[in-house]
Coordinates of C-alpha atoms in Angstrom, one line a residue:
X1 CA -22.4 90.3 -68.7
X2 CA -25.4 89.3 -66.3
X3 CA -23.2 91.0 -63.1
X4 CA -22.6 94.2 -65.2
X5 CA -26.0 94.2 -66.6
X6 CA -27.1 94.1 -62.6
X7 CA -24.8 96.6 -61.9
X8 CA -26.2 99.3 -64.1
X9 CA -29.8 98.4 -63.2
X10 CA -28.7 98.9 -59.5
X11 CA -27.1 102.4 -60.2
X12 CA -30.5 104.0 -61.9
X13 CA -32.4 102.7 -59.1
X14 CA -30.0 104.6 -56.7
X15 CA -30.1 107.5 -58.5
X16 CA -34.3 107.6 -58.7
X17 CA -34.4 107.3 -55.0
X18 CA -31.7 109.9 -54.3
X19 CA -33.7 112.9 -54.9
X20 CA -31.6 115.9 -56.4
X21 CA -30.4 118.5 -53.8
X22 CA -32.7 121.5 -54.7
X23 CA -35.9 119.1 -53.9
X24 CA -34.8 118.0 -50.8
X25 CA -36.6 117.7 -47.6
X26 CA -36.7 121.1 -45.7
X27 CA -35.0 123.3 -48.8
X28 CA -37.5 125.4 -48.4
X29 CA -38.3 129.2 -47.8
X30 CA -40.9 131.3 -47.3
X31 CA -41.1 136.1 -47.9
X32 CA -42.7 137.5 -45.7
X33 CA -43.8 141.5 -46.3
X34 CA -43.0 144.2 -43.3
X35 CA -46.6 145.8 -42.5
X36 CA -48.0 147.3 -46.2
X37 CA -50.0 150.8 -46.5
X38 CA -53.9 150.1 -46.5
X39 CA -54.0 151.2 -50.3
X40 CA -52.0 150.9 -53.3
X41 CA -52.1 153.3 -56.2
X42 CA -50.8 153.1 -59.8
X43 CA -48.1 155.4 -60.3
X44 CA -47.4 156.3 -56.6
X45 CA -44.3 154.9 -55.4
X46 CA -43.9 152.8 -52.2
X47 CA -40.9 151.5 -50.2
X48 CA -41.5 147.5 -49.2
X49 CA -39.4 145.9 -46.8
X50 CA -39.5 142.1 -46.7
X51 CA -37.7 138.8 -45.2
X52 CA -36.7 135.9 -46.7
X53 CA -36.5 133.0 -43.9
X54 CA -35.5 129.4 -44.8
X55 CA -38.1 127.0 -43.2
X56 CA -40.0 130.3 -43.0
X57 CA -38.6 130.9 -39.0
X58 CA -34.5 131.6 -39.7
X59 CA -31.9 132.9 -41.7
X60 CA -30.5 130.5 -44.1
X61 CA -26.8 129.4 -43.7
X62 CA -24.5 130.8 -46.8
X63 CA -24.8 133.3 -49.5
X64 CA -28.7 133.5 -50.3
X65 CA -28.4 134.9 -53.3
X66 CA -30.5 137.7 -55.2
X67 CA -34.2 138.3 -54.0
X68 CA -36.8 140.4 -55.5
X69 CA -40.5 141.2 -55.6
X70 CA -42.2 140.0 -58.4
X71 CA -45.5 141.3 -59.4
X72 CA -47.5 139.7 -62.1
X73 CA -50.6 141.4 -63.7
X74 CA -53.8 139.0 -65.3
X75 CA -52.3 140.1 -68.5
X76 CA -48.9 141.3 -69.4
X77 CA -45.5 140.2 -68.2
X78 CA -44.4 140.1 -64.6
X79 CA -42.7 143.9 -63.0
X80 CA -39.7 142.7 -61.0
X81 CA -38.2 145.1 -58.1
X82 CA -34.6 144.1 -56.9
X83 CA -34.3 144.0 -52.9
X84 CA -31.2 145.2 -52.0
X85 CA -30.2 144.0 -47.8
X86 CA -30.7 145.4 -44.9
X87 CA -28.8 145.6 -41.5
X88 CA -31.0 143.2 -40.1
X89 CA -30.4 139.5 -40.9
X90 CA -32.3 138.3 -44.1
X91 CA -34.5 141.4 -44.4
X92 CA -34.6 143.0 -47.3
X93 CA -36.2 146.4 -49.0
X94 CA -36.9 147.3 -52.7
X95 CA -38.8 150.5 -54.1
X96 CA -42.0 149.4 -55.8
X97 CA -44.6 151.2 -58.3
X98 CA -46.7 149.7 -60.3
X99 CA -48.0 151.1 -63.6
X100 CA -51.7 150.5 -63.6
X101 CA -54.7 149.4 -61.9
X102 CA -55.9 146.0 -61.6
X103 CA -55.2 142.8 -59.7
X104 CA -51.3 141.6 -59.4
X105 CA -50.0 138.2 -58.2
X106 CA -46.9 138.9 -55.7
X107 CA -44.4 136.6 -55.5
X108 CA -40.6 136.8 -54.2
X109 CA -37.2 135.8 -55.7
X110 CA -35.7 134.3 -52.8
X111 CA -31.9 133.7 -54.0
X112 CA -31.1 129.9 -53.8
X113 CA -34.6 128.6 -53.1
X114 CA -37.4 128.3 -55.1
X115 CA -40.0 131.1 -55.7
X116 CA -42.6 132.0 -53.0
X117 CA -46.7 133.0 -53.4
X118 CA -47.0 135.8 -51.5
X119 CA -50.5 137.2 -51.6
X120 CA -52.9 138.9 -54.6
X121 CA -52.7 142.5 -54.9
X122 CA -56.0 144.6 -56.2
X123 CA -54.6 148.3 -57.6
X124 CA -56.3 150.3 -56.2
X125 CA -56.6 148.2 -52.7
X126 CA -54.7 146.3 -50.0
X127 CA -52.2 143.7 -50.7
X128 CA -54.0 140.1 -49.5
X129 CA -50.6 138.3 -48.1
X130 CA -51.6 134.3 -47.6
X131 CA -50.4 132.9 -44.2
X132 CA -47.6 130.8 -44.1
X133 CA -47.5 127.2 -45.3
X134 CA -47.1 125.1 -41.9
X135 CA -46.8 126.0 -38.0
X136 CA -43.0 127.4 -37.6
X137 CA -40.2 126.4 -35.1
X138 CA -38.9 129.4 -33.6
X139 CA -35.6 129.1 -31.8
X140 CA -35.6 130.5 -28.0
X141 CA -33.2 133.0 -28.8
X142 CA -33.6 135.2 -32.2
X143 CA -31.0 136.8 -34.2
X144 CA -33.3 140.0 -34.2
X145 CA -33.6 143.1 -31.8
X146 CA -37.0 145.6 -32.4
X147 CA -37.1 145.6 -35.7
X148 CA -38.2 141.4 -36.9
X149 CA -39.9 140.2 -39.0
X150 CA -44.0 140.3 -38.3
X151 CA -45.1 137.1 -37.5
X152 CA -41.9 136.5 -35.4
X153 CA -42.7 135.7 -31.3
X154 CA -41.9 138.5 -29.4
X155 CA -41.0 136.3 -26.2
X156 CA -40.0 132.8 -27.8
X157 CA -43.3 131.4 -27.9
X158 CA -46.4 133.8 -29.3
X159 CA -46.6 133.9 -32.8
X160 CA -48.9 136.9 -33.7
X161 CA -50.1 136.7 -37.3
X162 CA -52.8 139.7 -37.2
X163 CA -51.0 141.0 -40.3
X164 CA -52.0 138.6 -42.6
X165 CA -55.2 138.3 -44.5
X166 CA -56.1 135.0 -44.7
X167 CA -56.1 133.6 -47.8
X168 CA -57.9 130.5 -49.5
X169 CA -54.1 128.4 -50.0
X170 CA -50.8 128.5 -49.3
X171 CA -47.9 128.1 -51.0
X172 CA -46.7 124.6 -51.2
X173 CA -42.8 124.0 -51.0
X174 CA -40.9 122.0 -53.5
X175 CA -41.2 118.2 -52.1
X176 CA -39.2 115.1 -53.1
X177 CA -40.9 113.2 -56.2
X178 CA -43.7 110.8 -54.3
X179 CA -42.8 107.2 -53.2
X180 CA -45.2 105.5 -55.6
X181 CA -43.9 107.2 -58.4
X182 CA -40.5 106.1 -57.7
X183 CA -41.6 102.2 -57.1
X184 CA -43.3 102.1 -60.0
X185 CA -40.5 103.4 -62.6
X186 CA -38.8 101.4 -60.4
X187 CA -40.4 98.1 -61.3
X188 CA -40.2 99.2 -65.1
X189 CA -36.5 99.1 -65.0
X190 CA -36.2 95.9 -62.7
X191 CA -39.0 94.5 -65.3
X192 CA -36.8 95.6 -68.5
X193 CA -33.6 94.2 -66.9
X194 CA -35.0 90.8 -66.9
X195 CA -36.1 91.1 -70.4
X196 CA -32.6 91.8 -71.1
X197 CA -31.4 89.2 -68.8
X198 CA -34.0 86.4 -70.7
X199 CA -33.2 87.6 -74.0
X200 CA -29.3 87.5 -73.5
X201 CA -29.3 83.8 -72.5
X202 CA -31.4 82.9 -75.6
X203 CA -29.0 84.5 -77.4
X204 CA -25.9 82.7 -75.7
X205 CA -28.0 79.5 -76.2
X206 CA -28.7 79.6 -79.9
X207 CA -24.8 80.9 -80.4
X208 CA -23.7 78.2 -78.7
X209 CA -25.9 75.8 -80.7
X210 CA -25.0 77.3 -84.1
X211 CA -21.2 76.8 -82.8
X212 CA -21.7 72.9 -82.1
X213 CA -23.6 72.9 -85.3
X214 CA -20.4 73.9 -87.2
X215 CA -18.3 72.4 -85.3
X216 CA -19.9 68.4 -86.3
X217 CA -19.9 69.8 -89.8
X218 CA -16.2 70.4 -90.0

C-alpha cells in the first residue's frame, strides 16, 4: 500500500516537472513583415509579404503549418488574411484590406507555434512593427539569396533593424511554468501523501485492534 501510494506521488511529481512539448524551451517563433507602404488606407488593397522564423533567425524543421495575418480592431472581431508560401524559405504573402479607419493590433498565425505581436497599426498611418524579442543567432551561411527577410545580416554578422519602429514591448514567447510554482505544488502533493501515509497506518492500527478485540471475545 505505502510503496504504491509512493509510487503514484512520484509519477505526478514527474509529470509537473516535465513541462508539456508546446511550452518548451526554445519552441518559439517570431513574423517578421517585408518593408510596408508609409500609409495605409481603409478600402485600398495591399500585398504583405512576411517570414515566419523559429527562434526568430531560421526556418523551422517540418511542416509549419498554416500562417496568417491577423488584424484586430479596438472594437469588433479580429480580420484574418491567409498567407499562402513563397519560393523563398519560410516567407510568406497574403492580400490585405482593411475595412475602416482606426487603430488595429497585428498579430501572425505562425502554423505550429504560438501566436506572435507584431506591431499596432493606425488606419490611416504607418504600421508600428515592435523589434524582436531577444538578440538572434544567425548561422554563417543562410538559406536565402537577395530577397531575405529584413532584419537578416547581409554578411553573417550585421543585423540592420532600420525597418522597425521601436516599440514600448516585445512579445514574450511561451516559457515553461516557473520553478517556484512547480516546488510549491510540489510540496502540496509530498504534504498530502503523508497525510495519506499517517492516516492509513491509524487505520491498519485500530483494524488490527478491533481484530484482537474479537478475537479474545470468541
Amino acid at each position: 500500500m505505502k510503496l504504491r501510494l509512493l509510487s503514484v506521488l512520484g509519477a505526478v511529481l514527474v509529470a509537473m516537472l516535465v513541462p508539456a512539448p508546446g511550452a518548451r524551451a526554445g519552441n518559439w517563433a517570431v513574423t517578421y513583415p517585408d518593408p510596408l507602404p508609409d500609409t495605409f488606407r481603409a478600402g485600398q488593397p495591399y500585398t504583405v509579404g512576411y517570414w515566419v522564423l523559429q527562434h526568430g533567425s531560421h526556418v523551422t524543421d517540418g511542416e509549419l503549418g498554416v500562417t496568417a495575418l491577423v488584424f484586430t480592431p479596438e472594437q469588433g472581431g479580429p480580420v484574418v488574411f491567409p498567407g499562402v508560401a513563397l519560393r523563398e524559405p519560410a516567407h510568406y504573402a497574403t492580400a490585405v484590406v482593411l475595412p475602416h479607419d482606426g487603430v488595429w493590433r497585428v498579430s501572425a498565425r505562425q502554423g505550429i507555434f504560438a501566436d506572435y505581436e507584431i506591431g499596432t497599426l493606425p488606419v490611416p498611418g504607418r504600421l508600428a512593427v515592435q523589434p524582436p524579442p531577444a538578440p538572434m543567432d544567425w548561422a554563417e551561411k543562410q538559406p536565402w539569396g537577395a530577397i531575405r527577410p529584413p532584419i537578416a545580416p547581409n554578411d553573417g554578422r550585421t543585423v540592420p533593424i532600420r525597418t522597425f519602429a521601436p516599440t514600448a514591448v516585445a512579445a514574450t514567447p511561451e516559457a515553461p511554468a516557473s520553478l517556484g510554482a512547480v516546488l510549491a505544488v510540489a510540496g502540496l502533493v509530498v504534504a498530502g501523501g503523508a497525510v495519506l501515509l499517517v492516516g492509513g497506518r491509524r487505520v491498519r492500527r485500530r483494524l488490527r485492534k478491533d481484530a484482537r478485540s474479537r478475537i479474545r471475545t470468541s
